[in-house]
mmCIF file of C-alpha atoms in Angstrom:
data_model
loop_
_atom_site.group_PDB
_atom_site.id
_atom_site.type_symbol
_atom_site.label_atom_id
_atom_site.label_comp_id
_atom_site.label_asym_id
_atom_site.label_seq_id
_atom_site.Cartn_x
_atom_site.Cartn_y
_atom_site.Cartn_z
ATOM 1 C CA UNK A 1 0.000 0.000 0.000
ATOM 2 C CA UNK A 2 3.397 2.267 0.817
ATOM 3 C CA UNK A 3 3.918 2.247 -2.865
ATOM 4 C CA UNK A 4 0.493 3.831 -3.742
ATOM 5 C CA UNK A 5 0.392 7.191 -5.276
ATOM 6 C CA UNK A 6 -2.539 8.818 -3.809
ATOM 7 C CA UNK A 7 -2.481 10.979 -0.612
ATOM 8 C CA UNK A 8 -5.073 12.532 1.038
ATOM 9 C CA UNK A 9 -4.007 16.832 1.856
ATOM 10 C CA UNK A 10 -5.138 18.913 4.330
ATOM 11 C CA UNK A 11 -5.910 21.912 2.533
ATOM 12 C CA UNK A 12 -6.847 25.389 4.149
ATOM 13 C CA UNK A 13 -7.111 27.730 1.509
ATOM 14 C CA UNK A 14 -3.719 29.325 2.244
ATOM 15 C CA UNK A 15 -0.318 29.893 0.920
ATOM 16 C CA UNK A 16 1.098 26.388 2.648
ATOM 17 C CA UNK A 17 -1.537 23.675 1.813
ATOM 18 C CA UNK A 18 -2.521 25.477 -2.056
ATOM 19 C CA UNK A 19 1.687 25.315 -2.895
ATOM 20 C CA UNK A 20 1.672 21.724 -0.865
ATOM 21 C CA UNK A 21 -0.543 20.492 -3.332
ATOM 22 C CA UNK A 22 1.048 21.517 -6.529
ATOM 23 C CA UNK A 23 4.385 20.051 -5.147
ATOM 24 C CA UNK A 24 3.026 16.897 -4.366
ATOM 25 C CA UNK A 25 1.042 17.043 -7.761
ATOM 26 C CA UNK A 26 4.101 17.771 -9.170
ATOM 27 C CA UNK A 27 6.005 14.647 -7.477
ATOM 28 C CA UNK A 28 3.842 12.135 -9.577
ATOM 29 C CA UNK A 29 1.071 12.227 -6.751
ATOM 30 C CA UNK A 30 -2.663 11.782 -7.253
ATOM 31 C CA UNK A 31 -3.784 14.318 -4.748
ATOM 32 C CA UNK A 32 -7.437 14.409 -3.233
ATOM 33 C CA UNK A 33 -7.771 17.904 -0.879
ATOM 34 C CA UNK A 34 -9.721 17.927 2.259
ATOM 35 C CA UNK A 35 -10.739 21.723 3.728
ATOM 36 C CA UNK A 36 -12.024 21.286 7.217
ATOM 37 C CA UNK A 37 -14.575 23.363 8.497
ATOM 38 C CA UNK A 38 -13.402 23.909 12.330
ATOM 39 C CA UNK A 39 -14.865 27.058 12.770
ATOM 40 C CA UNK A 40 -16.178 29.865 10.851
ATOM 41 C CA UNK A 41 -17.215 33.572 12.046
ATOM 42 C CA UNK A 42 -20.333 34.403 11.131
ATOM 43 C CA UNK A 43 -21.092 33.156 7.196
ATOM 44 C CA UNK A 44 -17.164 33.283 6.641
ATOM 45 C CA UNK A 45 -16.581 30.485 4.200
ATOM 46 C CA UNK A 46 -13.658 32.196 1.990
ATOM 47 C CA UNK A 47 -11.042 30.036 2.525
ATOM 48 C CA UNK A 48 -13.444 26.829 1.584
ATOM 49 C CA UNK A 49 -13.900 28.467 -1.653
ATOM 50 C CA UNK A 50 -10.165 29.454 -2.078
ATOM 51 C CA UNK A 51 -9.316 25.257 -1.438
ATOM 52 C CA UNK A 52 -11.806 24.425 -4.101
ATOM 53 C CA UNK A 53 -11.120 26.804 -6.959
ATOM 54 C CA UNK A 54 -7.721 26.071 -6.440
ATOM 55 C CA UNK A 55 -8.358 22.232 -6.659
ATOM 56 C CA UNK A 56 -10.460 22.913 -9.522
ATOM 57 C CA UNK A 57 -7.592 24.414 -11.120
ATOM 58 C CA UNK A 58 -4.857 21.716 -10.474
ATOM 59 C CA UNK A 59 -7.762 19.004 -11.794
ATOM 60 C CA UNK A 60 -7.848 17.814 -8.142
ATOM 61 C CA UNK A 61 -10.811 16.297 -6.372
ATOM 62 C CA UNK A 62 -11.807 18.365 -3.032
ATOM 63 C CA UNK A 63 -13.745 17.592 -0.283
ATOM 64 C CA UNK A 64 -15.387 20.311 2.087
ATOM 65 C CA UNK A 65 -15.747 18.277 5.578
ATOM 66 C CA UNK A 66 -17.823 19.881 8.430
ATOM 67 C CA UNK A 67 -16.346 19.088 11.501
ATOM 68 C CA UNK A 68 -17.277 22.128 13.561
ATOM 69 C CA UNK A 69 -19.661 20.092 16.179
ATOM 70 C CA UNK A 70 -16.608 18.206 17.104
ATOM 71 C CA UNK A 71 -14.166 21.230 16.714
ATOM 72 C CA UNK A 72 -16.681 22.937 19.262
ATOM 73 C CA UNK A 73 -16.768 19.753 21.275
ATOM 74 C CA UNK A 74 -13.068 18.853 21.810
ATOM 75 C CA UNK A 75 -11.134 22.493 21.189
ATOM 76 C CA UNK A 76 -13.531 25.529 21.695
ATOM 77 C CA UNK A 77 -14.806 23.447 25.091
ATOM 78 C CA UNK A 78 -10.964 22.967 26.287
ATOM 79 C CA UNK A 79 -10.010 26.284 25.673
ATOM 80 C CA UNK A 80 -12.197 27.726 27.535
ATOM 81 C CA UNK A 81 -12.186 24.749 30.282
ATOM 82 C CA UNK A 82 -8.630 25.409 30.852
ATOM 83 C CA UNK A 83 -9.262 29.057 31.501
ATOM 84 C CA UNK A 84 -11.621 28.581 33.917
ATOM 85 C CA UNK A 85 -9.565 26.112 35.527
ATOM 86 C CA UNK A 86 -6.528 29.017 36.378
ATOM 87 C CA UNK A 87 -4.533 27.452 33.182
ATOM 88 C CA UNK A 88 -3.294 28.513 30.051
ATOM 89 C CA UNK A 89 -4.370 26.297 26.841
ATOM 90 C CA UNK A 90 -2.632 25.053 23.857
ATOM 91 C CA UNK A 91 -5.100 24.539 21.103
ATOM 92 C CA UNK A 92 -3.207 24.325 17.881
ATOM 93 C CA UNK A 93 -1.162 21.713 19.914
ATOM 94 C CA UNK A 94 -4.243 19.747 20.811
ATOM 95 C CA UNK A 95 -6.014 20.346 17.432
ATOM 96 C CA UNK A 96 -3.159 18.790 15.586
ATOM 97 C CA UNK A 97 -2.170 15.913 17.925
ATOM 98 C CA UNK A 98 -5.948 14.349 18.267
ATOM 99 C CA UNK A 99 -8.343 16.146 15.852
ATOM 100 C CA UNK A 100 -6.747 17.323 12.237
ATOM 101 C CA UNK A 101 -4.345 14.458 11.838
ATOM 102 C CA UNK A 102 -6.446 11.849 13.229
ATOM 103 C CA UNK A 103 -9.144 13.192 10.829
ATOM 104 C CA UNK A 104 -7.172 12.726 8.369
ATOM 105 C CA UNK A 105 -6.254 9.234 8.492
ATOM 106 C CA UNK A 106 -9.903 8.767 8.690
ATOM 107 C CA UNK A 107 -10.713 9.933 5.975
ATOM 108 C CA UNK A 108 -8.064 8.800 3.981
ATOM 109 C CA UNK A 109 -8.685 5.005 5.330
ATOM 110 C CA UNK A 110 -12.472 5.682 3.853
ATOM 111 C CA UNK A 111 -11.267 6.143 0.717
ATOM 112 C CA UNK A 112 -8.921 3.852 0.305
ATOM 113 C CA UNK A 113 -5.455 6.331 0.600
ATOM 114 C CA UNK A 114 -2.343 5.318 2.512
ATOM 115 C CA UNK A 115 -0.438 8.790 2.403
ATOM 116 C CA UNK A 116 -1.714 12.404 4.237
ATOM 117 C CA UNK A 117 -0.114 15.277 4.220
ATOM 118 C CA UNK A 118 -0.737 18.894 5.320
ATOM 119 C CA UNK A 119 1.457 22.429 4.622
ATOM 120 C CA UNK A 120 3.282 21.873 8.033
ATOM 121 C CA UNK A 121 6.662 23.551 7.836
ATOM 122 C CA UNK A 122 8.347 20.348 9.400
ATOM 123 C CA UNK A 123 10.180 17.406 7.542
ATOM 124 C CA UNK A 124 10.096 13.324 8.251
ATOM 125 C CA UNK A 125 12.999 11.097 9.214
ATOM 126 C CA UNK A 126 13.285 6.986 10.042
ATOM 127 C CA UNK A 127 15.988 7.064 12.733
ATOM 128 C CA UNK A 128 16.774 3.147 14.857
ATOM 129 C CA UNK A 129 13.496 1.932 13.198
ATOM 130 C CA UNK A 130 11.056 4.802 13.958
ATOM 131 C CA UNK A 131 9.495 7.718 12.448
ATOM 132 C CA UNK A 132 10.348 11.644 13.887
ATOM 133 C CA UNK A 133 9.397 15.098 13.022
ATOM 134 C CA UNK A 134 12.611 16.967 12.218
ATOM 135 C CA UNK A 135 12.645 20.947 11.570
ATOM 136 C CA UNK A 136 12.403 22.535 8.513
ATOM 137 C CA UNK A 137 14.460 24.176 6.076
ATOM 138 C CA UNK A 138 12.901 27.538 7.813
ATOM 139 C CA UNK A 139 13.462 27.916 10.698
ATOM 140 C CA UNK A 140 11.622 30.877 11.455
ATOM 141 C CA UNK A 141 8.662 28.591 10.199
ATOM 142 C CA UNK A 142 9.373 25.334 11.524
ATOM 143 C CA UNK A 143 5.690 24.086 13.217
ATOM 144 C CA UNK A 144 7.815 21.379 15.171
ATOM 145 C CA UNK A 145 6.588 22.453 18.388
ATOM 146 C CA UNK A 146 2.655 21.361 17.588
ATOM 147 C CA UNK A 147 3.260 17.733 16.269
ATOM 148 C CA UNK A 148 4.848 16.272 19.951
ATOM 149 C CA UNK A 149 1.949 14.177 20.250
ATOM 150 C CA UNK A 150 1.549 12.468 17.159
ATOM 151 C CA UNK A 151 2.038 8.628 17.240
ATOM 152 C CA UNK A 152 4.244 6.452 14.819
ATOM 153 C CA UNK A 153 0.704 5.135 13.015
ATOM 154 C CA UNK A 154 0.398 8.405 11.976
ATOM 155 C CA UNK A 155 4.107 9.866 11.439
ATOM 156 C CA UNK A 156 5.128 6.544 9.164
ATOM 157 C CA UNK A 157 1.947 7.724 6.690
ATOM 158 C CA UNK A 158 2.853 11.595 6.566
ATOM 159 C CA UNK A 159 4.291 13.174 3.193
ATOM 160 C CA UNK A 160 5.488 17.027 4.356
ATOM 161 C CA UNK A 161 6.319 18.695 1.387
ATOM 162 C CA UNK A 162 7.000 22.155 2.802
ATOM 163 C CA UNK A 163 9.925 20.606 4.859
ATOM 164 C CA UNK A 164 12.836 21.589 2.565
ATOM 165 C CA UNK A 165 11.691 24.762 1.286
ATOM 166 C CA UNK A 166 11.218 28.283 2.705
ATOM 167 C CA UNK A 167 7.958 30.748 3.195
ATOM 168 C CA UNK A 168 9.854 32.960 0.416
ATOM 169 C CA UNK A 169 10.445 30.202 -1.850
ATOM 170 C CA UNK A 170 6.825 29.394 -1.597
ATOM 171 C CA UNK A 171 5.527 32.457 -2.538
ATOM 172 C CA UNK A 172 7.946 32.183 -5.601
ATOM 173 C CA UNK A 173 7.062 28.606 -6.108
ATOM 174 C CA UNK A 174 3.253 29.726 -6.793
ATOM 175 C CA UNK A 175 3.943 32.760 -8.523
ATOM 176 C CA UNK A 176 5.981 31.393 -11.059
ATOM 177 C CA UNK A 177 3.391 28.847 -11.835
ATOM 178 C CA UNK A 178 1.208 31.731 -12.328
ATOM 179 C CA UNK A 179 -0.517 31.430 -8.924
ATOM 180 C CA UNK A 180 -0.550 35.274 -7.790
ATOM 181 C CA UNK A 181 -3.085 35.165 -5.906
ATOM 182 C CA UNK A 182 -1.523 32.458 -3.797
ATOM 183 C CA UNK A 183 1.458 33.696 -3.418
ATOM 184 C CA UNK A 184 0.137 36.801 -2.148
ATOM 185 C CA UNK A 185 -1.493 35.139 0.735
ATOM 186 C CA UNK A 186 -1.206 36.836 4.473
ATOM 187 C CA UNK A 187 0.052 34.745 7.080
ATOM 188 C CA UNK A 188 -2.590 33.698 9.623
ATOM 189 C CA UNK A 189 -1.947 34.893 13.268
ATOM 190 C CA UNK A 190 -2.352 33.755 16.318
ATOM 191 C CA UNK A 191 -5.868 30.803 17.117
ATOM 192 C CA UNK A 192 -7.865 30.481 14.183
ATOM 193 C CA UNK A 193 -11.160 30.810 16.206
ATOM 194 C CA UNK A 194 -10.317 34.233 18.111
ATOM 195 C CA UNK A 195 -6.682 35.387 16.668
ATOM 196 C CA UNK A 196 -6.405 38.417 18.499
ATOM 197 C CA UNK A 197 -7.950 38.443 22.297
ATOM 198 C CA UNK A 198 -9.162 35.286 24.101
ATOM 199 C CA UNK A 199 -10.750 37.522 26.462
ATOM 200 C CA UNK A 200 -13.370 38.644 24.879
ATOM 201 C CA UNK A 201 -13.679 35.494 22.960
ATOM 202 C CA UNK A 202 -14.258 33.806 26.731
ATOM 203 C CA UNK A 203 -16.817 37.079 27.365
ATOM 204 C CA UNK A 204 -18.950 35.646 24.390
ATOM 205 C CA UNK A 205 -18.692 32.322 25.096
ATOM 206 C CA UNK A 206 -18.975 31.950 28.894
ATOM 207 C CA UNK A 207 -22.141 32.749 30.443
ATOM 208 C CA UNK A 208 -21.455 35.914 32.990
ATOM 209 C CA UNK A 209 -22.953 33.867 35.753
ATOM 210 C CA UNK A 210 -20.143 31.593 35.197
ATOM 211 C CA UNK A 211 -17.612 33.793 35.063
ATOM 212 C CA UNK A 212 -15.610 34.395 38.850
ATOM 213 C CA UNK A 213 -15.958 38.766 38.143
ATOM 214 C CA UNK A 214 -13.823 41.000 40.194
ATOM 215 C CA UNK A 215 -10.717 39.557 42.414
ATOM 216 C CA UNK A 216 -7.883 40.765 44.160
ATOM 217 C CA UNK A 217 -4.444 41.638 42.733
ATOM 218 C CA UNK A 218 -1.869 40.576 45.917
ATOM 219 C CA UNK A 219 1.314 39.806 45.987
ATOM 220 C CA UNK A 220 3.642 37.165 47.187
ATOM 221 C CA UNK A 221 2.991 37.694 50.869
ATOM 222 C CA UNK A 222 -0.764 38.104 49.962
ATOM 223 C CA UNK A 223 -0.921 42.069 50.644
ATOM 224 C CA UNK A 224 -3.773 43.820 48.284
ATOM 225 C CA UNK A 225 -2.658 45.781 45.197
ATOM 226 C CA UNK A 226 -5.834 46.464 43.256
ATOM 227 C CA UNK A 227 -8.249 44.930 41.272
ATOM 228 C CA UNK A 228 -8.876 42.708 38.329
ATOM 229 C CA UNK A 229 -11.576 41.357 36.069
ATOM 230 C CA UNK A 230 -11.584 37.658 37.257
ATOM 231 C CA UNK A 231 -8.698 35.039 37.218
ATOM 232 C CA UNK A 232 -9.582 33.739 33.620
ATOM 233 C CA UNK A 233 -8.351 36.887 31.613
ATOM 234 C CA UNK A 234 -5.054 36.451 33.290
ATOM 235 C CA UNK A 235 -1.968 33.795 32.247
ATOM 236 C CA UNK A 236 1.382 33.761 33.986
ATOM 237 C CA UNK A 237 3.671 35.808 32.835
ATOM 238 C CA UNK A 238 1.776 37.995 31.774
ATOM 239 C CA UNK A 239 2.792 41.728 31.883
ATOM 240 C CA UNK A 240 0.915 44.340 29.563
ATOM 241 C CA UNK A 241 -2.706 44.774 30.030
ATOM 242 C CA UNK A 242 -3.410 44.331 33.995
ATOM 243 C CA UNK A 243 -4.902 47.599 34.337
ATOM 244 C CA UNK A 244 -2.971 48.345 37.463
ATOM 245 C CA UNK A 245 -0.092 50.829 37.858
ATOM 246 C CA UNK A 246 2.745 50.248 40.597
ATOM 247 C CA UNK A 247 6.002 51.732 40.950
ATOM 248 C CA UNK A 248 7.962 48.775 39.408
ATOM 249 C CA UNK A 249 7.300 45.910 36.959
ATOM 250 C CA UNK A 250 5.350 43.312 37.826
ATOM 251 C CA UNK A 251 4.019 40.031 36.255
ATOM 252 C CA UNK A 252 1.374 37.529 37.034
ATOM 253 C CA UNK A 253 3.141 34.637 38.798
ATOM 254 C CA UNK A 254 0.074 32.702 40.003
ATOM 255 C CA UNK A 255 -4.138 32.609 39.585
ATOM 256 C CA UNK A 256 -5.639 30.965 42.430
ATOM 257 C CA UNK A 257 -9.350 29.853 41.315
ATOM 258 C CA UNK A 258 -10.466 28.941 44.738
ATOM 259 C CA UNK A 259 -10.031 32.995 45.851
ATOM 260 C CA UNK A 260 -10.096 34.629 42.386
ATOM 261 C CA UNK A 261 -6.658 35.733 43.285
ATOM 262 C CA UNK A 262 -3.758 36.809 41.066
ATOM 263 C CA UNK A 263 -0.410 36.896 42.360
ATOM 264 C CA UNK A 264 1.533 39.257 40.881
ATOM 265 C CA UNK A 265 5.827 39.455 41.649
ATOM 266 C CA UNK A 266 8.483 40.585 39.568
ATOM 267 C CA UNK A 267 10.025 38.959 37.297
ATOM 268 C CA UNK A 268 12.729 37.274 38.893
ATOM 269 C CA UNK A 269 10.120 35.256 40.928
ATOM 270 C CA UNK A 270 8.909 33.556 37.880
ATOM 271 C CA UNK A 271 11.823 31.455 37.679
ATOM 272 C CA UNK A 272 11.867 27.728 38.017
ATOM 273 C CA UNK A 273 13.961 24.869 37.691
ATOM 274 C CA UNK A 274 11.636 22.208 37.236
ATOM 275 C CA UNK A 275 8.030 21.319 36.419
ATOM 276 C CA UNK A 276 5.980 18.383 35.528
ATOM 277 C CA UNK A 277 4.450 16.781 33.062
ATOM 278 C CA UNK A 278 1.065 15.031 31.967
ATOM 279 C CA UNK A 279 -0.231 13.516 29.090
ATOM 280 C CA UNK A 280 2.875 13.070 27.563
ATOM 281 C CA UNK A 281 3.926 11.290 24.339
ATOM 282 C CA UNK A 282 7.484 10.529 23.712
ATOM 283 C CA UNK A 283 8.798 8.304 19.813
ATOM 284 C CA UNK A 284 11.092 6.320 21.917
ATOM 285 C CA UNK A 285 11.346 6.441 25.941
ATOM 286 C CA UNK A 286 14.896 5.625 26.143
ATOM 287 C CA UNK A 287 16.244 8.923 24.052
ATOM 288 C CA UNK A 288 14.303 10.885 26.671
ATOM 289 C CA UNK A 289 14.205 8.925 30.027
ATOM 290 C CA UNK A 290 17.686 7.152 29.007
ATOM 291 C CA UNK A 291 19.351 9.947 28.058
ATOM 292 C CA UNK A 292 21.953 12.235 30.040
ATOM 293 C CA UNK A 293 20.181 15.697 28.957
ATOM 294 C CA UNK A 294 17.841 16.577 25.947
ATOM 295 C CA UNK A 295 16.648 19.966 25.132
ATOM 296 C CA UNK A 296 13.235 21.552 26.268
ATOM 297 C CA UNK A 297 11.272 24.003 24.928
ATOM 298 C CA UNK A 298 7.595 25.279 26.544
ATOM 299 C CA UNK A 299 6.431 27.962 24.122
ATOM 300 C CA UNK A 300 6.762 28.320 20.012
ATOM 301 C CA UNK A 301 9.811 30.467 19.028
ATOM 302 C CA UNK A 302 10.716 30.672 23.014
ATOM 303 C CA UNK A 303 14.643 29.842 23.573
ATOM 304 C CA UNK A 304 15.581 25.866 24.225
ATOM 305 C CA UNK A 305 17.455 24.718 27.502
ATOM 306 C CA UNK A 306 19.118 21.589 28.451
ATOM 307 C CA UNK A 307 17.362 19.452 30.964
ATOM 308 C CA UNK A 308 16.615 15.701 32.643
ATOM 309 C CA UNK A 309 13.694 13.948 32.141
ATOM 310 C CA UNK A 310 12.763 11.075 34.399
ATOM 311 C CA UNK A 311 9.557 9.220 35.316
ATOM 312 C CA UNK A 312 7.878 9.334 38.569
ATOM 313 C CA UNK A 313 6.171 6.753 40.614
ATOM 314 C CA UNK A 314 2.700 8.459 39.680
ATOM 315 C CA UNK A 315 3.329 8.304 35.961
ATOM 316 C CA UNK A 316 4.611 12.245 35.579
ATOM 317 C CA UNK A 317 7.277 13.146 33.559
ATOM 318 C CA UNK A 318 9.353 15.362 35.724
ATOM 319 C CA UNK A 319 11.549 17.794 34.469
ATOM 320 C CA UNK A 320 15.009 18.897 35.800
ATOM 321 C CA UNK A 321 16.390 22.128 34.101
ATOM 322 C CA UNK A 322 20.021 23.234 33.467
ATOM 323 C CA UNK A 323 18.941 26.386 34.159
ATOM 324 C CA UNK A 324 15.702 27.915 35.328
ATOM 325 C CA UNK A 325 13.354 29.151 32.604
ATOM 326 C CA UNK A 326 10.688 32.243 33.522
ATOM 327 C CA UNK A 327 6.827 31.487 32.903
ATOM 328 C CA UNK A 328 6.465 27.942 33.051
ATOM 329 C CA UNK A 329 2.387 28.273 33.009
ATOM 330 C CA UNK A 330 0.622 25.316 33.871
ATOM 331 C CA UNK A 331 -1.296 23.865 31.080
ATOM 332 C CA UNK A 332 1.064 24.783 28.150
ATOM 333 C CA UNK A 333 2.964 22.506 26.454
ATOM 334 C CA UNK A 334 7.059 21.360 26.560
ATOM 335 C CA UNK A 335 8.394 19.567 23.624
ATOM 336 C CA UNK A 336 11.471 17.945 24.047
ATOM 337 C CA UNK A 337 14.375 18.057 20.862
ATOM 338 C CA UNK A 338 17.698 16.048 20.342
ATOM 339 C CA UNK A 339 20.650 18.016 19.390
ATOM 340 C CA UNK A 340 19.987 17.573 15.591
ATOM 341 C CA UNK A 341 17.039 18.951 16.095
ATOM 342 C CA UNK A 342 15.116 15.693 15.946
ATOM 343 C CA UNK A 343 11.149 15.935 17.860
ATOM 344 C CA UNK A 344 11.095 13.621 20.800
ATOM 345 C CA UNK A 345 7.930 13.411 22.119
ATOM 346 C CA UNK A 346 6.322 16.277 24.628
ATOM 347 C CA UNK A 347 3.666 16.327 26.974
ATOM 348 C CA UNK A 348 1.320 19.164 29.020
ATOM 349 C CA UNK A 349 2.630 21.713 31.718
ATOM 350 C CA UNK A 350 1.115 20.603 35.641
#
């Protein structure tokens, strides 16, 4: 089945999936796109009509798939789950580790396809007998950090043509094949389903009977500063947008849901030098668990460090680091990296 030419591609309407295609098209692939519907503002369907005229134009077959009751279901309901709960989500980590992937193995296996493949800026490699997500040729693109939790059933079916080229050479890629309009493309920002302020996203989506209201600002020692709207429009390490004015800097350290607290400190109280970790995946335990350091890193584009992983009694992964790292918020992710750069699994922030 390995040797079949047909794969089944995510395709969003963008820059990465539309040029995706072509290259795959181009490969000697037989290329059937897929355009989820996850969630759509209003009667915004744009980018489903982008996917199809492009198919249209490569002679491709397209398929428009409504998964937005299960979008709603497992993402929108996390997000704003973790929220209330005092943490700070990671939906585009979650999305693509148990929703878009796994959807599209499903549909692929209903129709018969062995390969999938998305626009991911990431690349593929077999290492001791098992498939990892390496970075790409861009590194200011590379989507690494999202894949930790995919499993080998679906890494040994992914083609990732976007691997070995760059954003620029994409744009150049389309518009030499007379694809302006794709090459022209923005970049899309931030969560797809509110891509510039989760608060008022939560506002609109929590009922305000349901929402904590007004708490206290206190700090370490638990002395009043002021007030805030409610634990849920706060993360840690957060900085700009408190709405409270002190003589020095100060970031959120803590939100306490049983008091509707938020501790602010400064910075150099958000330092630590180990956390834990849940749900975790990892390719092969023994790089990880066996190994005398691997790197760390718990936000996209945020600087790596060196630590040791090991695995407690309760199932945790616990990690030691090097050096301490400054807002480690509970309920992001860390994704853990060999010195080539190889993915080695990851897991969720306790």
């Amino acid at each position: 089945m390995k040797s079949d030419k047909r794969v089944l591609l995510g395709m969003s309407g963008g820059t990465d999936s539309s040029v995706a295609a072509m290259r795959l098209q181009e490969a000697g692939y037989e290329v059937t796109g897929v355009t989820f519907r996850f969630y759509e503002a209003g009667d915004e369907i744009g980018y489903l009509e982008d996917a199809r005229a492009l198919a249209l134009k490569l002679g491709m077959k397209h398929i428009a798939y409504d998964a937005r009751e299960l979008f709603r279901s497992r993402i929108i309901r996390y997000f704003v789950e973790e929220y209330l709960r005092g943490r700070t989500p990671v939906p585009c980590t979650v999305c693509n580790n148990e929703l878009k992937w796994a959807l599209l193995a499903k549909i692929a296996d209903e129709k018969g396809i062995y390969w999938i493949s998305t626009g991911h800026y990431v690349r593929k490699v077999l290492s001791g007998g098992k498939y990892y997500i390496a970075p790409a040729a861009d590194k200011d693109k590379d989507q690494t950090f999202f894949l930790w939790g995919l499993k080998q059933d679906i890494l040994r079916r992914m083609l990732l043509p976007m691997g070995d080229i760059t954003k620029n050479e994409a744009r150049s890629y389309a518009a030499e094949r007379g694809f302006g309009q794709v090459a022209a493309k923005k970049d899309s920002i931030g969560v797809c389903f509110c891509p510039l302020d989760y608060r008022s996203f939560l506002k609109r989506e929590v009922p305000e009977t349901l929402l904590p209201g007004k708490g206290r600002f206190v700090d370490e020692k638990g002395d009043f500063l002021g007030w805030h709207e409610g634990y849920p429009f706060y993360t840690v390490g957060q900085r700009r947008g408190l709405g409270i004015h002190l003589n020095k800097a100060v970031f959120v350290k803590e939100t306490r849901v049983e008091t509707n607290e938020v501790v602010l400190a400064p910075l150099s109280s958000l330092y630590k030098q180990e956390m834990w970790l849940g749900e975790w995946n990892l390719v092969d335990n023994s790089r990880v668990l066996g190994a005398d350091e691997v790197i760390v890193k718990i936000r996209y584009r945020k600087q790596a460090n060196h630590c040791k992983v090991s695995l407690t009694v309760e199932g945790l992964l616990h990690v030691r680091l090097l050096e301490p790292l400054e807002s480690i918020a509970p309920g992001q992710a860390a994704a853990f990296y060999d010195e080539s750069g190889l993915l080695l699994g990851g897991g969720i922030i306790l």
